[in-house]
Short mmCIF file of C-alpha atoms in Angstrom, two decimals:
data_model
loop_
_atom_site.label_atom_id
_atom_site.label_comp_id
_atom_site.label_asym_id
_atom_site.label_seq_id
_atom_site.Cartn_x
_atom_site.Cartn_y
_atom_site.Cartn_z
CA MET A 1318 -9.10 3.94 -16.59
CA HIS A 1319 -9.23 0.38 -15.31
CA ILE A 1320 -7.87 -1.40 -12.26
CA ARG A 1321 -6.12 -4.75 -12.43
CA PRO A 1322 -3.29 -6.69 -10.81
CA ALA A 1323 0.13 -5.28 -11.67
CA THR A 1324 2.32 -7.14 -14.14
CA GLU A 1325 6.04 -6.91 -14.85
CA ALA A 1326 5.22 -4.77 -17.88
CA ASP A 1327 3.77 -2.14 -15.50
CA LEU A 1328 6.92 -1.79 -13.42
CA PRO A 1329 8.58 1.14 -15.26
CA SER A 1330 5.39 3.23 -15.09
CA LEU A 1331 4.69 2.05 -11.55
CA ALA A 1332 8.23 3.03 -10.51
CA ARG A 1333 7.49 6.62 -11.57
CA VAL A 1334 4.44 6.75 -9.28
CA MET A 1335 6.31 5.01 -6.44
CA ASP A 1336 9.16 7.50 -6.76
CA GLU A 1337 6.64 10.33 -6.40
CA GLU A 1338 5.12 8.62 -3.35
CA ASN A 1339 8.55 8.07 -1.83
CA ILE A 1340 9.48 11.74 -2.24
CA HIS A 1341 6.09 12.76 -0.81
CA TYR A 1342 6.61 10.72 2.38
CA GLU A 1343 10.40 10.64 2.78
CA GLY A 1344 11.36 14.11 1.51
CA ASP A 1345 15.12 14.61 1.54
CA ASP A 1346 15.61 11.04 2.77
CA ALA A 1347 13.97 9.54 -0.33
CA MET A 1348 16.07 7.03 -2.25
CA PRO A 1349 17.48 8.18 -5.60
CA ALA A 1350 14.96 7.85 -8.44
CA ASP A 1351 17.33 5.56 -10.35
CA ASP A 1352 17.15 3.01 -7.52
CA VAL A 1353 13.35 2.70 -7.49
CA LEU A 1354 12.85 0.46 -10.55
CA PRO A 1355 15.58 -2.09 -9.68
CA LYS A 1356 14.30 -2.34 -6.10
CA LEU A 1357 10.70 -2.67 -7.32
CA LYS A 1358 11.70 -5.46 -9.72
CA ARG A 1359 13.41 -7.40 -6.91
CA TRP A 1360 10.43 -6.96 -4.61
CA PHE A 1361 7.89 -7.88 -7.30
CA SER A 1362 9.54 -11.21 -8.07
CA ALA A 1363 9.94 -12.17 -4.39
CA ASN A 1364 6.52 -11.37 -2.91
CA ALA A 1365 3.90 -13.68 -4.36
CA ASP A 1366 1.66 -13.36 -1.27
CA THR A 1367 1.18 -9.64 -1.88
CA LEU A 1368 -1.36 -8.38 -4.40
CA MET A 1369 -0.54 -5.09 -6.06
CA LEU A 1370 -3.36 -3.43 -7.95
CA VAL A 1371 -2.74 -0.66 -10.47
CA ALA A 1372 -5.05 1.97 -11.92
CA VAL A 1373 -4.04 2.20 -15.58
CA GLU A 1374 -4.96 4.51 -18.43
CA ASP A 1375 -3.30 4.37 -21.85
CA HIS A 1376 -0.61 2.01 -20.46
CA HIS A 1377 0.32 4.52 -17.74
CA VAL A 1378 -0.04 3.73 -14.04
CA LEU A 1379 -2.02 6.48 -12.31
CA GLY A 1380 -2.12 4.91 -8.86
CA PHE A 1381 -1.69 1.67 -6.97
CA ALA A 1382 -2.74 -0.24 -3.90
CA THR A 1383 -0.87 -3.06 -2.17
CA LEU A 1384 -2.80 -5.78 -0.32
CA VAL A 1385 -1.08 -8.03 2.22
CA PRO A 1386 -2.74 -10.95 4.03
CA LEU A 1387 -3.17 -10.79 7.81
CA PHE A 1388 -3.51 -13.95 9.83
CA PRO A 1389 -4.95 -14.43 12.28
CA ALA A 1390 -7.64 -11.78 12.11
CA GLY A 1391 -10.73 -11.96 14.33
CA ASN A 1392 -11.89 -15.53 15.06
CA LEU A 1393 -8.86 -16.93 13.19
CA ASN A 1394 -10.15 -15.54 9.92
CA VAL A 1395 -7.99 -13.97 7.26
CA GLY A 1396 -7.88 -10.21 6.92
CA MET A 1397 -6.22 -8.05 4.28
CA PHE A 1398 -4.12 -4.99 5.02
CA ILE A 1399 -3.84 -2.19 2.48
CA LYS A 1400 -0.18 -1.35 2.99
CA ASP A 1401 -0.17 1.44 0.43
CA LEU A 1402 -2.73 3.28 -1.62
CA TYR A 1403 -1.36 6.15 -3.64
CA VAL A 1404 -2.63 8.17 -6.59
CA ALA A 1405 -0.22 10.26 -8.65
CA ALA A 1406 -0.62 13.99 -8.03
CA ASP A 1407 -1.59 14.69 -11.65
CA ALA A 1408 -4.35 12.04 -11.50
CA ARG A 1409 -6.06 13.08 -8.26
CA GLY A 1410 -9.67 14.21 -8.11
CA ARG A 1411 -10.83 11.64 -10.66
CA GLY A 1412 -12.17 8.99 -8.26
CA ILE A 1413 -9.13 6.73 -8.62
CA GLY A 1414 -8.60 6.36 -4.86
CA GLU A 1415 -12.21 5.30 -4.38
CA ALA A 1416 -12.00 2.88 -7.30
CA LEU A 1417 -8.82 1.35 -5.86
CA MET A 1418 -10.48 0.98 -2.44
CA ARG A 1419 -13.51 -0.74 -3.94
CA ARG A 1420 -11.32 -3.12 -5.95
CA CYS A 1421 -9.27 -3.87 -2.81
CA ALA A 1422 -12.48 -4.84 -1.01
CA ALA A 1423 -13.58 -7.05 -3.91
CA GLU A 1424 -10.17 -8.77 -4.09
CA ALA A 1425 -10.11 -9.25 -0.31
CA GLN A 1426 -13.50 -10.95 -0.44
CA ARG A 1427 -12.42 -13.07 -3.41
CA LEU A 1428 -9.41 -14.23 -1.37
CA GLY A 1429 -11.62 -15.18 1.60
CA ALA A 1430 -10.81 -12.23 3.85
CA THR A 1431 -13.40 -11.17 6.39
CA ARG A 1432 -12.03 -7.69 6.95
CA LEU A 1433 -9.92 -4.99 5.37
CA GLU A 1434 -7.59 -2.66 7.27
CA LEU A 1435 -5.35 0.29 6.51
CA THR A 1436 -3.62 3.17 8.24
CA VAL A 1437 -3.96 6.81 7.28
CA ASP A 1438 -1.76 9.71 8.32
CA LYS A 1439 -3.40 11.99 10.87
CA ASP A 1440 -2.47 14.97 8.70
CA ASN A 1441 -4.30 13.57 5.65
CA PRO A 1442 -7.93 14.57 6.30
CA ARG A 1443 -8.92 14.20 2.63
CA ALA A 1444 -7.96 10.52 2.53
CA ARG A 1445 -9.47 9.87 5.94
CA ALA A 1446 -12.75 11.46 4.84
CA LEU A 1447 -12.82 9.19 1.77
CA TYR A 1448 -12.18 6.07 3.84
CA GLU A 1449 -14.88 7.01 6.35
CA GLN A 1450 -17.31 7.83 3.52
CA LEU A 1451 -16.67 4.31 2.20
CA GLY A 1452 -17.55 2.79 5.59
CA GLY A 1453 -14.15 2.59 7.28
CA ARG A 1454 -14.13 3.20 11.02
CA ASP A 1455 -11.46 4.26 13.47
CA THR A 1456 -10.42 1.24 15.56
CA ASN A 1457 -8.74 3.37 18.22
CA LYS A 1458 -5.47 1.48 17.84
CA ALA A 1459 -2.04 3.08 17.76
CA TYR A 1460 0.30 2.29 14.89
CA LEU A 1461 3.88 1.91 16.11
CA ARG A 1462 7.10 1.69 14.09
CA TRP A 1463 10.66 0.59 14.73
CA ASP A 1464 13.20 1.56 12.10
CA GLY A 1465 16.89 2.27 11.83
CA ALA A 1466 18.65 2.28 15.19
CA ALA A 1467 15.46 1.48 17.11
CA MET A 1468 14.91 -1.72 15.12
CA ALA A 1469 18.57 -2.70 15.44
CA ALA A 1470 18.46 -2.19 19.22
CA LEU A 1471 15.28 -4.25 19.53
CA ALA A 1472 16.78 -7.11 17.50
CA GLU A 1473 20.09 -6.99 19.36
CA GLU A 1474 18.92 -8.64 22.56
CA THR A 1475 17.98 -12.09 21.22
CA GLU A 1476 20.30 -14.32 23.27
CA ASN A 1477 17.73 -15.10 25.96
CA VAL A 1478 14.71 -15.18 23.70
#
């Protein structure tokens, strides 16, 4: 298994893992599997500032991590945010999550970032334990989300802004 930046050739295998992740988090609201690859292809070609790393074995993607720059971070430095880190269910327990985290840190440093951040679900103690074992600390910040009607309502009142 090795970890490297994703390429277009990885997208079909990556789409399989992303579909699994989407079902895991979205359940019945997950997009149809047939829509994942076309959406991934559109995203991949339009987001050059995002680094997607893949864990690959025998040309099959086993997991991925997505790094997004944050600016400004502390003291006007650049930080990197791990938007997603996911390992396919049939590949778990092999150290892939840890390997992806370590590669994320190395890539963040290579890109000049002074810190690395991510969120973890409160009901995912296994992932949280891994992140804390690797030196991550709870920042005591709340993670808020606007989606659907809430986002539309927030965007609606822009006349006086």
